Tab-separated table of C-alpha atoms in Angstrom:
chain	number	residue	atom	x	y	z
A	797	UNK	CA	0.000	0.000	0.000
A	798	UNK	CA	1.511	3.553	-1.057
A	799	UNK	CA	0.146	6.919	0.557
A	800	UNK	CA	-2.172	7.261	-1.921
A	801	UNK	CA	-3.717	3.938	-1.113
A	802	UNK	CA	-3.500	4.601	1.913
A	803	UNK	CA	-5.350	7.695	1.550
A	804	UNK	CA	-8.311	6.222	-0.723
A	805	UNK	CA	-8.800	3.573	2.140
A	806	UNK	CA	-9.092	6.127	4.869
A	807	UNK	CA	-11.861	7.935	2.551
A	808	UNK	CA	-13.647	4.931	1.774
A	809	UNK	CA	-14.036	3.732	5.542
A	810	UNK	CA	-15.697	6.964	6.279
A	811	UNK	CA	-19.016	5.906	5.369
A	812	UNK	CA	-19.310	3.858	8.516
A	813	UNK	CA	-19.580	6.774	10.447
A	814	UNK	CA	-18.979	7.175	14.302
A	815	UNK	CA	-19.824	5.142	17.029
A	816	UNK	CA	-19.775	5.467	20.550
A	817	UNK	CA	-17.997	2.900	22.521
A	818	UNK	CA	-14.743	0.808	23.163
A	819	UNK	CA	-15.380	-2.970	21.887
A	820	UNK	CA	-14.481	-2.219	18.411
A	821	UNK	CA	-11.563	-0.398	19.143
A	822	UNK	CA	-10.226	-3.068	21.845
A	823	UNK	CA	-10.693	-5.563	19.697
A	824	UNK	CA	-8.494	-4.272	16.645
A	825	UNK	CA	-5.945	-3.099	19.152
A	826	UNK	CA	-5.411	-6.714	20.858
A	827	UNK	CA	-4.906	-7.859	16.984
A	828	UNK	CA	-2.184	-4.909	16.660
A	829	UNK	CA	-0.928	-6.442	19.827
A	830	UNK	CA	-2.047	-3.677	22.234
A	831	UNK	CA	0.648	-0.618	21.227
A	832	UNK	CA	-1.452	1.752	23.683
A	833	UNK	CA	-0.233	-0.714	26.546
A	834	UNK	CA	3.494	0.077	25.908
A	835	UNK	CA	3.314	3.705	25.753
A	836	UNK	CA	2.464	6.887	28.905
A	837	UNK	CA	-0.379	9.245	28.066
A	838	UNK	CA	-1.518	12.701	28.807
A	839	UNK	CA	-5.120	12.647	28.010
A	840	UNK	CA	-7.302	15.936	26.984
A	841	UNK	CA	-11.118	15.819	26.736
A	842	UNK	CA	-13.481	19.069	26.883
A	843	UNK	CA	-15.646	20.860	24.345
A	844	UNK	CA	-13.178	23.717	23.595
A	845	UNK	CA	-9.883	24.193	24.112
A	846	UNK	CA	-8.369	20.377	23.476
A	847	UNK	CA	-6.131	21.105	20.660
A	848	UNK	CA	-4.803	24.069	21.774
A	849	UNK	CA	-3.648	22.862	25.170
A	850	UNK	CA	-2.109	20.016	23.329
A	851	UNK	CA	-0.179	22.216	21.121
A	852	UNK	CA	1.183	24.277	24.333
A	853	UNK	CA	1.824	20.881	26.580
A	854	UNK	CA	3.242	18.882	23.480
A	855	UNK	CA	5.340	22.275	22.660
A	856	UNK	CA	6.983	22.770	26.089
A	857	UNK	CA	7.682	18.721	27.087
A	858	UNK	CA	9.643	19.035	23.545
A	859	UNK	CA	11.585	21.661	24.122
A	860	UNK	CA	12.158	20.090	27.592
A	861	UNK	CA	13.886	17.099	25.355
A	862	UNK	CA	11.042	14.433	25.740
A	863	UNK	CA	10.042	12.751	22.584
A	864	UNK	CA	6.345	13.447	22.015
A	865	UNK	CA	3.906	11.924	20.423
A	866	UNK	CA	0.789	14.483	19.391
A	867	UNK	CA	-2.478	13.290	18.398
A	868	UNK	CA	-5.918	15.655	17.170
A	869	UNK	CA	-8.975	15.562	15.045
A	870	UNK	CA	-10.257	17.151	12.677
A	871	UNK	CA	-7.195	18.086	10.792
A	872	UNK	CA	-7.170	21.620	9.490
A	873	UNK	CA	-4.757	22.379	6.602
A	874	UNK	CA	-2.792	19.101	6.444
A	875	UNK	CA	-4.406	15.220	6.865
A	876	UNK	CA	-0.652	14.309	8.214
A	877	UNK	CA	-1.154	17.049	10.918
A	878	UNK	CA	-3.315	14.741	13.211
A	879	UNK	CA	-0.270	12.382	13.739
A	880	UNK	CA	2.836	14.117	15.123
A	881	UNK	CA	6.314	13.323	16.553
A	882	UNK	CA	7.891	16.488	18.032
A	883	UNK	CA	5.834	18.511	16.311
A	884	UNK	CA	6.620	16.883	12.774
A	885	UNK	CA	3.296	15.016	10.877
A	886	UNK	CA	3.951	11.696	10.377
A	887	UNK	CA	5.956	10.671	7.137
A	888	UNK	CA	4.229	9.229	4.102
A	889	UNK	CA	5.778	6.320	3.944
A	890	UNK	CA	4.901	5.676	7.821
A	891	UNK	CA	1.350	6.465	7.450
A	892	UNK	CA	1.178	4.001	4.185
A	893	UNK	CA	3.052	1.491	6.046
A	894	UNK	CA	0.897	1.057	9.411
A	895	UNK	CA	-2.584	1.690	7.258
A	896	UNK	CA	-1.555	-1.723	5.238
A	897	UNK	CA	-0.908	-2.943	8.978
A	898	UNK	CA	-4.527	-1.767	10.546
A	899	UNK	CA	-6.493	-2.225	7.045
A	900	UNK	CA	-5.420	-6.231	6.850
A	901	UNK	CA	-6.228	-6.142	11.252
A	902	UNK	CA	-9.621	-4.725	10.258
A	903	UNK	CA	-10.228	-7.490	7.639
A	904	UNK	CA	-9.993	-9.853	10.112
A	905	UNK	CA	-12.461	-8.420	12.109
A	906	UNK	CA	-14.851	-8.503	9.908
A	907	UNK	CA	-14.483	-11.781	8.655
A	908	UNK	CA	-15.258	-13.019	12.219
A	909	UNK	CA	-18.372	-11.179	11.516
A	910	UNK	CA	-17.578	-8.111	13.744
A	911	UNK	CA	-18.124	-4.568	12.734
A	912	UNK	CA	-15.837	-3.013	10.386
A	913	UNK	CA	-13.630	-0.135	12.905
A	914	UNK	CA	-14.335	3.464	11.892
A	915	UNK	CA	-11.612	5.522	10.166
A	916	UNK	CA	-11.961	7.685	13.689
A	917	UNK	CA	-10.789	4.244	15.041
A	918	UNK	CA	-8.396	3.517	12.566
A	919	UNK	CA	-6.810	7.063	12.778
A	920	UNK	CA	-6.629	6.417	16.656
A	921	UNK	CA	-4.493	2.694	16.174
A	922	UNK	CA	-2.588	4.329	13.626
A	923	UNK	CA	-1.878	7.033	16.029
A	924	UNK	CA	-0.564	4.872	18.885
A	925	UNK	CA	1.169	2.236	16.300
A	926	UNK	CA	3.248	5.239	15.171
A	927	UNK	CA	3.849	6.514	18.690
A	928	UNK	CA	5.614	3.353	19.827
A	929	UNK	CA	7.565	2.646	16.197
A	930	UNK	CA	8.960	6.604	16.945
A	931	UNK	CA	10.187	5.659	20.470
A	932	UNK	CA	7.846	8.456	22.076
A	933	UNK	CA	8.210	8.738	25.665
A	934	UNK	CA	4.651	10.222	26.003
A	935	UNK	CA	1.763	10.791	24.002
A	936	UNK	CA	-0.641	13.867	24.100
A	937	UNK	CA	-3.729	12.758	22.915
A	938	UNK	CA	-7.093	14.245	22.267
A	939	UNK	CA	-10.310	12.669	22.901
A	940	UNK	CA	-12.786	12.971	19.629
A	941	UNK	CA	-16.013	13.175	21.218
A	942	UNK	CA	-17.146	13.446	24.959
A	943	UNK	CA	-14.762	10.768	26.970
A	944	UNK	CA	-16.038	7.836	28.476
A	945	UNK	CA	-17.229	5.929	25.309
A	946	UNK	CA	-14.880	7.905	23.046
A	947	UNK	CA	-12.157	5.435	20.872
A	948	UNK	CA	-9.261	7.119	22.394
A	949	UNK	CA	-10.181	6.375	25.938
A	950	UNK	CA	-9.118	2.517	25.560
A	951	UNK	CA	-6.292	3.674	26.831
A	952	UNK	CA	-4.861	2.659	30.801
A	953	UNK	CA	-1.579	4.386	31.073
A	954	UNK	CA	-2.682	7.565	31.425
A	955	UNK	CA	-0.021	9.929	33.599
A	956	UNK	CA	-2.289	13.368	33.619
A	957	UNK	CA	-5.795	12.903	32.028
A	958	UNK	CA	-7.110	17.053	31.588
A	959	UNK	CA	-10.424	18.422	31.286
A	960	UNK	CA	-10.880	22.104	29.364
A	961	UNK	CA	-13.566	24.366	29.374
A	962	UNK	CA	-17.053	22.226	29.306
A	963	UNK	CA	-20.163	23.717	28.003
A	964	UNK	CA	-23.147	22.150	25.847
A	965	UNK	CA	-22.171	20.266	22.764
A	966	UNK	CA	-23.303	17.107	21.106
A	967	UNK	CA	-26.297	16.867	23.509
A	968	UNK	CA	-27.781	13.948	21.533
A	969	UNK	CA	-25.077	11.684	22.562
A	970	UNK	CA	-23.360	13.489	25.311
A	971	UNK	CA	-26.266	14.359	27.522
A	972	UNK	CA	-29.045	16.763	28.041
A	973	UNK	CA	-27.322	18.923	31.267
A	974	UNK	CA	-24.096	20.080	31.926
A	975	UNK	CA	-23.370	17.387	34.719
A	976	UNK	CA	-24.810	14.743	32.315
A	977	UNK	CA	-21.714	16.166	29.555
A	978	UNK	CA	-19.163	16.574	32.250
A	979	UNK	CA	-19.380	13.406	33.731
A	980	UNK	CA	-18.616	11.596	29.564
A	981	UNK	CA	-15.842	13.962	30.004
A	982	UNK	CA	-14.595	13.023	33.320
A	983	UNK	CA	-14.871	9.018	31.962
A	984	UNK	CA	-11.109	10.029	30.871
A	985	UNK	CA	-9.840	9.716	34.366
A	986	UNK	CA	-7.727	6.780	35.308
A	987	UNK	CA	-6.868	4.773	38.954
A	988	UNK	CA	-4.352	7.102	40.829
A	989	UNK	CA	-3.386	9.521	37.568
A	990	UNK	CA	-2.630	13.238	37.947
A	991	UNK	CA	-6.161	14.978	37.488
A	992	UNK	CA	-6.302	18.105	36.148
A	993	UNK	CA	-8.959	21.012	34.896
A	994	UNK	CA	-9.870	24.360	33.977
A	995	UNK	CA	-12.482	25.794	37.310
A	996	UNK	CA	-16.049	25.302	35.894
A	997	UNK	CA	-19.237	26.214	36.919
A	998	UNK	CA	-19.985	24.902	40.382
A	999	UNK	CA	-22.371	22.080	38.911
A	1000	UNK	CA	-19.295	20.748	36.828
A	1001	UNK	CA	-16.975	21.409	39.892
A	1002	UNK	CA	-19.195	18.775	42.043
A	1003	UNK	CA	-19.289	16.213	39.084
A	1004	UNK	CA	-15.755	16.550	38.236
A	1005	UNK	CA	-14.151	16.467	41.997
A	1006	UNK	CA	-16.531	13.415	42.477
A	1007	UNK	CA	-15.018	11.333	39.446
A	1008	UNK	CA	-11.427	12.090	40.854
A	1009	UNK	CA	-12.305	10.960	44.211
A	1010	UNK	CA	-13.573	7.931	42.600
A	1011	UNK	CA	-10.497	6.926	40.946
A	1012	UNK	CA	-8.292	8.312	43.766
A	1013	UNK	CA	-6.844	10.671	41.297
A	1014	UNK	CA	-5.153	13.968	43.000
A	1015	UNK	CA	-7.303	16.928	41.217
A	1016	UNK	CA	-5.343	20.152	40.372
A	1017	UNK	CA	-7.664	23.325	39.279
A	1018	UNK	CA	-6.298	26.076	36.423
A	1019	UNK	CA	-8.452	29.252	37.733
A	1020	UNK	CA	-8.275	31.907	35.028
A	1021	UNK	CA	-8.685	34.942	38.037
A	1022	UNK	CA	-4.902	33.780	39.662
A	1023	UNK	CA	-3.769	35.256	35.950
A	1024	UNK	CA	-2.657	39.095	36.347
A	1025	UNK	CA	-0.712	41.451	34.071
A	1026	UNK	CA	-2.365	40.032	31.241
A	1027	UNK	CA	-2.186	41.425	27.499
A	1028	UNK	CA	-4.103	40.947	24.945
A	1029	UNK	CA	-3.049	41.141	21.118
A	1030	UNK	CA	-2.973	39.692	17.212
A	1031	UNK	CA	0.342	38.926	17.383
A	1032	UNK	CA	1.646	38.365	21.226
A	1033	UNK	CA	0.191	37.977	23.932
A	1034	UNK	CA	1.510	37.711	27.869
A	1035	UNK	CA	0.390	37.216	31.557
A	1036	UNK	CA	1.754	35.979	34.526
A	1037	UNK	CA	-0.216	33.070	36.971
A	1038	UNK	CA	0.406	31.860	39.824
A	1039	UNK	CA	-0.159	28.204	40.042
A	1040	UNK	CA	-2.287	26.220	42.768
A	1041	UNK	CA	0.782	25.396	44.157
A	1042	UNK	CA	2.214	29.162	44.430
A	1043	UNK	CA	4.624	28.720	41.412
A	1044	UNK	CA	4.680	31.957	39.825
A	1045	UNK	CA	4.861	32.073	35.583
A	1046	UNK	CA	6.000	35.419	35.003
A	1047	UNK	CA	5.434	37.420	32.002
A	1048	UNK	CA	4.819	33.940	29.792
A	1049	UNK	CA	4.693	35.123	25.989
A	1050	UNK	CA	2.349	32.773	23.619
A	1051	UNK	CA	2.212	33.835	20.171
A	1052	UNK	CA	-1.431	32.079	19.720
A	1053	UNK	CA	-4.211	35.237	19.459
A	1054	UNK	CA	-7.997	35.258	20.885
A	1055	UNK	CA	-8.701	36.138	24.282
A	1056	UNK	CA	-9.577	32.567	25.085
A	1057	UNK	CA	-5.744	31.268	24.474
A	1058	UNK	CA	-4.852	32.828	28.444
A	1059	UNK	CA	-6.625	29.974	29.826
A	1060	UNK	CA	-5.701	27.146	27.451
A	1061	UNK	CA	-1.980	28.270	28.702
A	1062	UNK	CA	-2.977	28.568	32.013
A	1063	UNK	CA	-4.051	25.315	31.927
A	1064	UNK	CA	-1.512	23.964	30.358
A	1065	UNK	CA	1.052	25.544	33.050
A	1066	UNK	CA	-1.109	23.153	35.506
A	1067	UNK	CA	-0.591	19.673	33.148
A	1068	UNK	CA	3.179	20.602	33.202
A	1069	UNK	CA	3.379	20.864	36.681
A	1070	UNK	CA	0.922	17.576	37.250
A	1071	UNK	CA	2.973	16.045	34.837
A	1072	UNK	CA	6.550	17.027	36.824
A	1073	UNK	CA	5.195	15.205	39.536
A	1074	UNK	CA	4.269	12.124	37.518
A	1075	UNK	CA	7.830	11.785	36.611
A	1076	UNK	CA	8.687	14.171	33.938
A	1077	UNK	CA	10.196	17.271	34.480
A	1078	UNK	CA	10.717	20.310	32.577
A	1079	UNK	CA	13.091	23.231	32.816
A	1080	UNK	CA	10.961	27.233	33.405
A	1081	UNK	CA	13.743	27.697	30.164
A	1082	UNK	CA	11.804	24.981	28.310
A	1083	UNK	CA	8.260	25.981	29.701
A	1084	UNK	CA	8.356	29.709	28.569
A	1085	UNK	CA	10.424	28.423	24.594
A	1086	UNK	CA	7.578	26.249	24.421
A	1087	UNK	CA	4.707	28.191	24.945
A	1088	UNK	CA	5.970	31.163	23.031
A	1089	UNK	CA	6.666	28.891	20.025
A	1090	UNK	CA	3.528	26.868	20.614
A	1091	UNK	CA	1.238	26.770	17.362
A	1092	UNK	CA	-1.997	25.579	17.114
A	1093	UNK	CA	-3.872	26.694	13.046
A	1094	UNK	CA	-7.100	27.800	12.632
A	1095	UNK	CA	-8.124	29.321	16.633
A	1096	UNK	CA	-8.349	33.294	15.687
A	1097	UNK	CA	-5.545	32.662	13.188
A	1098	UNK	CA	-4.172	35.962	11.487
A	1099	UNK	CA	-3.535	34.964	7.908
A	1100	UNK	CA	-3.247	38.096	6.273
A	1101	UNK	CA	-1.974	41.620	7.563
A	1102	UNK	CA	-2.858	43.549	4.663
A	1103	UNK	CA	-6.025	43.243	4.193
A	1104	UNK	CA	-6.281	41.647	8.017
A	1105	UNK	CA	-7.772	38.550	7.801
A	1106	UNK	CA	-8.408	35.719	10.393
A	1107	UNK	CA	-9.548	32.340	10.417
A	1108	UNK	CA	-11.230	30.438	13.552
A	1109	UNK	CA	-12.833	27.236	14.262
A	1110	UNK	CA	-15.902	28.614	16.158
A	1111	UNK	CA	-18.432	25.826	16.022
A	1112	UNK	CA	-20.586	25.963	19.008
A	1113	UNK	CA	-22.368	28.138	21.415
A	1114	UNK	CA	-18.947	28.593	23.865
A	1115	UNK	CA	-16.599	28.920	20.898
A	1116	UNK	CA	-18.567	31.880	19.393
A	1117	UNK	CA	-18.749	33.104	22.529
A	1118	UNK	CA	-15.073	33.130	23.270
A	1119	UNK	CA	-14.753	34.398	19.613
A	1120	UNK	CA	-16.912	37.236	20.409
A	1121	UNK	CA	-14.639	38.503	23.348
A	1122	UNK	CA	-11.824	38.271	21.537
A	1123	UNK	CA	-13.169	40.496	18.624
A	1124	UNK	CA	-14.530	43.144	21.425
A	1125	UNK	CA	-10.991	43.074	22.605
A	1126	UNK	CA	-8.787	42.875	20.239
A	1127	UNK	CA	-10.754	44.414	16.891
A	1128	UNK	CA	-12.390	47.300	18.325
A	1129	UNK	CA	-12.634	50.308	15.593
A	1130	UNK	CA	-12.253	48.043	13.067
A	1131	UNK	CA	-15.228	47.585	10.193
A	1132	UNK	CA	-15.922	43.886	10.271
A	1133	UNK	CA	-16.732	41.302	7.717
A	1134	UNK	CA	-17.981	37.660	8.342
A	1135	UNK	CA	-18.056	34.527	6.390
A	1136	UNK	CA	-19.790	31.764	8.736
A	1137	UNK	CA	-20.165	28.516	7.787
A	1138	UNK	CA	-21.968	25.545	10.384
A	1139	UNK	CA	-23.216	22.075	10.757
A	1140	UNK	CA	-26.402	21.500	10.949
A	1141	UNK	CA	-26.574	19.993	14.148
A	1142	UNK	CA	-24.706	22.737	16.241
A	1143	UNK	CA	-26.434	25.697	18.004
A	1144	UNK	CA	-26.621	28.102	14.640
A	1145	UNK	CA	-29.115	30.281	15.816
A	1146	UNK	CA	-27.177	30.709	19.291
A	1147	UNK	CA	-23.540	31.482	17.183
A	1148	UNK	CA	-25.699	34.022	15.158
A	1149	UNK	CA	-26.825	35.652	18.030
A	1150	UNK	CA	-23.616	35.789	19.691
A	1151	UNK	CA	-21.452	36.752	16.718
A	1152	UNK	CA	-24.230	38.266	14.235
A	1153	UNK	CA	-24.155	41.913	15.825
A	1154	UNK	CA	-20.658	42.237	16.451
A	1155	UNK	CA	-20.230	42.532	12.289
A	1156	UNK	CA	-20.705	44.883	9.627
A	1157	UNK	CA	-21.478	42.723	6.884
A	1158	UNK	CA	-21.962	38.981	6.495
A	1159	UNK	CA	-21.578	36.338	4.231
A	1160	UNK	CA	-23.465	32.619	4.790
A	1161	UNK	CA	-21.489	29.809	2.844
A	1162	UNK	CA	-22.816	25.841	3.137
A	1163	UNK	CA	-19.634	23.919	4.601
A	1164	UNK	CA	-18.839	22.016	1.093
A	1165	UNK	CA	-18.787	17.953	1.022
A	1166	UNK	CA	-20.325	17.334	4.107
A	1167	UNK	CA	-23.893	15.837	4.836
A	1168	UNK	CA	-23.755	17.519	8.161
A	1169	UNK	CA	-23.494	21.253	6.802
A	1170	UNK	CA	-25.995	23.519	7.022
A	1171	UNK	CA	-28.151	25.094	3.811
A	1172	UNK	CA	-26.349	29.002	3.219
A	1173	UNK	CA	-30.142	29.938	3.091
A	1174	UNK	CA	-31.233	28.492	6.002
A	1175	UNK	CA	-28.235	30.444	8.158
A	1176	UNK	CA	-28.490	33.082	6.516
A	1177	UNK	CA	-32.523	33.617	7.984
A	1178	UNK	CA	-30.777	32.885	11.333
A	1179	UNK	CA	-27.997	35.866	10.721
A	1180	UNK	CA	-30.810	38.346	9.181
A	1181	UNK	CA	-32.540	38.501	13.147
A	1182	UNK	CA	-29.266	39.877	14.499
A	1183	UNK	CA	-27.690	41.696	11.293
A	1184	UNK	CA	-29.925	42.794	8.546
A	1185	UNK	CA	-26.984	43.140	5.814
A	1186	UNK	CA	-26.293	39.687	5.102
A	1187	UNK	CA	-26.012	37.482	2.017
A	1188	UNK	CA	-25.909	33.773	0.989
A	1189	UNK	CA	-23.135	33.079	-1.000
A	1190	UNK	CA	-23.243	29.851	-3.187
A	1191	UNK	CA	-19.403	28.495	-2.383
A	1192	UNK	CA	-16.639	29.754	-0.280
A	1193	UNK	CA	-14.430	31.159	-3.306
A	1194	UNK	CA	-17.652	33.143	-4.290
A	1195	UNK	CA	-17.872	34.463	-0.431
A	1196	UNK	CA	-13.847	35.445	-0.236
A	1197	UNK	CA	-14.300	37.107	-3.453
A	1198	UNK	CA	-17.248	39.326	-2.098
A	1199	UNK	CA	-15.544	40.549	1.393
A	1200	UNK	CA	-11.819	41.023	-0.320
A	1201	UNK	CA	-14.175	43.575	-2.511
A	1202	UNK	CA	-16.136	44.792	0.632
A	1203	UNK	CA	-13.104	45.329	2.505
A	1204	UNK	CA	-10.744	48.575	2.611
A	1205	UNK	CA	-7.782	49.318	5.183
A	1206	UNK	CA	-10.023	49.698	8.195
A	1207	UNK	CA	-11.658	46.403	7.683
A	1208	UNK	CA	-11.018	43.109	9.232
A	1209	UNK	CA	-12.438	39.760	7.384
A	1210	UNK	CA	-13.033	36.913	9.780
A	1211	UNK	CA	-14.068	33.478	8.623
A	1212	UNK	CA	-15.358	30.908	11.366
A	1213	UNK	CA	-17.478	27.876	11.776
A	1214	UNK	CA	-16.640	24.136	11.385
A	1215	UNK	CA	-13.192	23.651	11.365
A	1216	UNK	CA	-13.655	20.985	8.310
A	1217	UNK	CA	-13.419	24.622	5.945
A	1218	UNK	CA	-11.163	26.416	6.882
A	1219	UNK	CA	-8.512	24.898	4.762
A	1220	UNK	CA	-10.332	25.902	1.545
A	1221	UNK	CA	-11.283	29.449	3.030
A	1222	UNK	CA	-7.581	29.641	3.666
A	1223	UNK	CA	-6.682	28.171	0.314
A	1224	UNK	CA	-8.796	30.887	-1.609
A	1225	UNK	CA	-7.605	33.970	0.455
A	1226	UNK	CA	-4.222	33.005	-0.392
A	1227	UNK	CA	-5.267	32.218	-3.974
A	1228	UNK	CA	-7.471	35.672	-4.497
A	1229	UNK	CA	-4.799	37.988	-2.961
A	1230	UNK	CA	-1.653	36.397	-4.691
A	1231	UNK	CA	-4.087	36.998	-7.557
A	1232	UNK	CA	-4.293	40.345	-6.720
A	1233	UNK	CA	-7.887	40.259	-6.463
């Protein structure tokens, strides 16, 4: 099997959608011989936040010399990116190499008559087969969807499992209340690991501090208000916190923008120290190189100075929210310009309310090859309630077109939604103005 094989067999197993729960994925690891067994995990779950506290844990144990394995989903610009090795996505030759392995494991499944594994699945095996062939000495790993039930959480050698900010998402399969969500999250948490999370609402709180308890895990909180001296900006950003232990971060630089970035670093300053104390230390030189070089695509991404434009993967009701703070903050003045594209099953109508009035002009785009996306049209009637100039645009190329020609030196153009577009919204900006269009 070459990559491109490879590749075409990763497409093709995407019809069998998702499912929720571990037999499957047991069951083609014990045939892989159980790779997950011979590695150490830090384990991220939440409903915003995951990927970007990876990229700032992943970023500082690398520079602290640890070999690091990194593993997300959705991918943004690259497929490789999900799969990671100190940073670098996993070669073509690997990724050929250990699909031919998991494809001819999943064959065998099925001819014992079980289910054929999802390419979620299959990603996740590939992910930890690659991990132990690169000699990782720990693996950052995020969960897909919720926790408990979730593909990655097969897993058992978990050394910090972390919890981010959680709000209401995927209610259908998660639950119907926040304590109902939090406690799939929580699910991550393993016998006598180093717990650690972002300070929720008091109704998480209870649910969370229970599950630790439970699995006599020490619990560690990242509390946003023990951050002072913070700045906000497009470009840098700095703070200083003081940790639950009274270790004081001062003036830490991260180069990722959006208001909401202080507490995935905050957070992250509490996995490194949870970490330490599981056995892996890290130098302050190492913890301050790696969050300033930390990079995480597609989370209130500048992509363009001139005109300013910025990509970010708001897709629910708490990441427009946090997108909505960080445009007060950061892009006040400024004449602003939307392109929003959703899925159909996300809150729309609450990102429209949230975002909708903050903009000048807006353009609705359907998310393009996915059965999930949601009509232009059918947005666009949400948007209208909250900002009357507003048009459907029939593809993304069409949309970037429209607000490069709406936009002059005041204005900022800011694309967001599912993250599964933001490669071809990036891909035309860079196409129109190269173009000079």
């Amino acid at each position: 099997m070459d990559y491109r094989e490879a590749r075409a067999y990763l497409d093709g197993i995407t019809k069998y959608g998702s499912v929720f729960g571990l037999e499957s994925m047991r069951s083609l690891l014990e045939l892989l011989g159980n790779p997950q067994k011979k590695l150490s995990f830090i384990h991220i779950a939440g409903t915003n936040g995951k990927g970007s506290v990876l990229a700032f844990v992943s970023s500082v144990l690398t520079r602290g010399g640890y070999r690091v394995g990194r593993y997300c989903s959705p991918s943004v610009f690259s497929y490789r990116e999900k799969i990671q090795v100190n940073e670098v996505p996993i070669d073509r030759e690997s990724l050929a190499k250990l699909t031919g392995r998991v494809r001819t494991a999943c064959e065998e499944l099925v001819a014992k008559g079980r289910p054929q594994p999802t390419v979620f699945e299959v990603e996740t095996a590939l992910a930890f087969l690659y991990f132990l062939q690169e000699n990782c000495e720990l693996a950052v790993v995020e969960a897909g969807l919720g926790g408990l039930l979730d593909a990655t959480n097969v897993i058992d050698t978990t050394k910090a499992a972390v919890l981010t900010s959680i709000s209401m998402d995927h209610m259908g399969v998660l639950g119907d209340s926040l304590e109902e969500i939090a406690q799939q999250k929580a699910g991550i948490f393993k016998e006598g690991c180093q717990a650690v999370c972002l300070k929720q609402t008091p109704e998480v709180m209870e649910v969370i501090s229970r599950a630790a308890k439970e699995k006599h895990c020490e619990l560690t909180l990242a509390d946003r208000t023990r951050a002072f001296d913070i700045s906000y900006g497009l470009e840098k950003q700095s703070f200083t916190y003081i940790s639950e232990r009274g270790t004081v971060y001062k003036n830490c630089v991260i180069h990722q923008a959006g208001t909401y970035q202080i507490d995935n670093a905050v957070l992250a300053l509490e996995v490194l120290e949870a970490i330490c104390r599981a056995g892996y230390p890290v130098s302050t030189e190492a913890v301050r190189e790696g969050l300033s070089t930390a990079c995480w695509p597609g989370r209130f991404s500048v992509i363009s100075k001139k005109p300013l434009i910025i990509l970010d993967g708001a897709h629910n009701e708490d990441g427009a929210r946090r997108l909505a703070q960080s445009i007060r903050i950061c892009l006040d003045g400024k004449k602003k310009i939307f392109i929003m594209g959703v899925f159909s099953d996300k809150e729309y109508k609450k990102i429209a309310e949230l975002t909708a009035p903050l903009a000048d002009r807006i353009f609705t785009i359907q998310t393009p090859d996915n059965p999930r996306a949601l009509d232009a049209g059918k947005l666009k009637e949400a948007v209208l309630v909250f900002q009357p100039n507003t048009r459907r645009m029939d593809s993304i190329r069409e949309a970037v077109r429209a607000a490069l020609e709406a936009a002059d030196e005041d204005s900022v153009i800011i694309g967001f939604g599912s993250l599964s577009h933001l490669k071809e919204l990036y891909r035309e900006f860079q196409d129109a103005c190269m173009s000079g269009e």
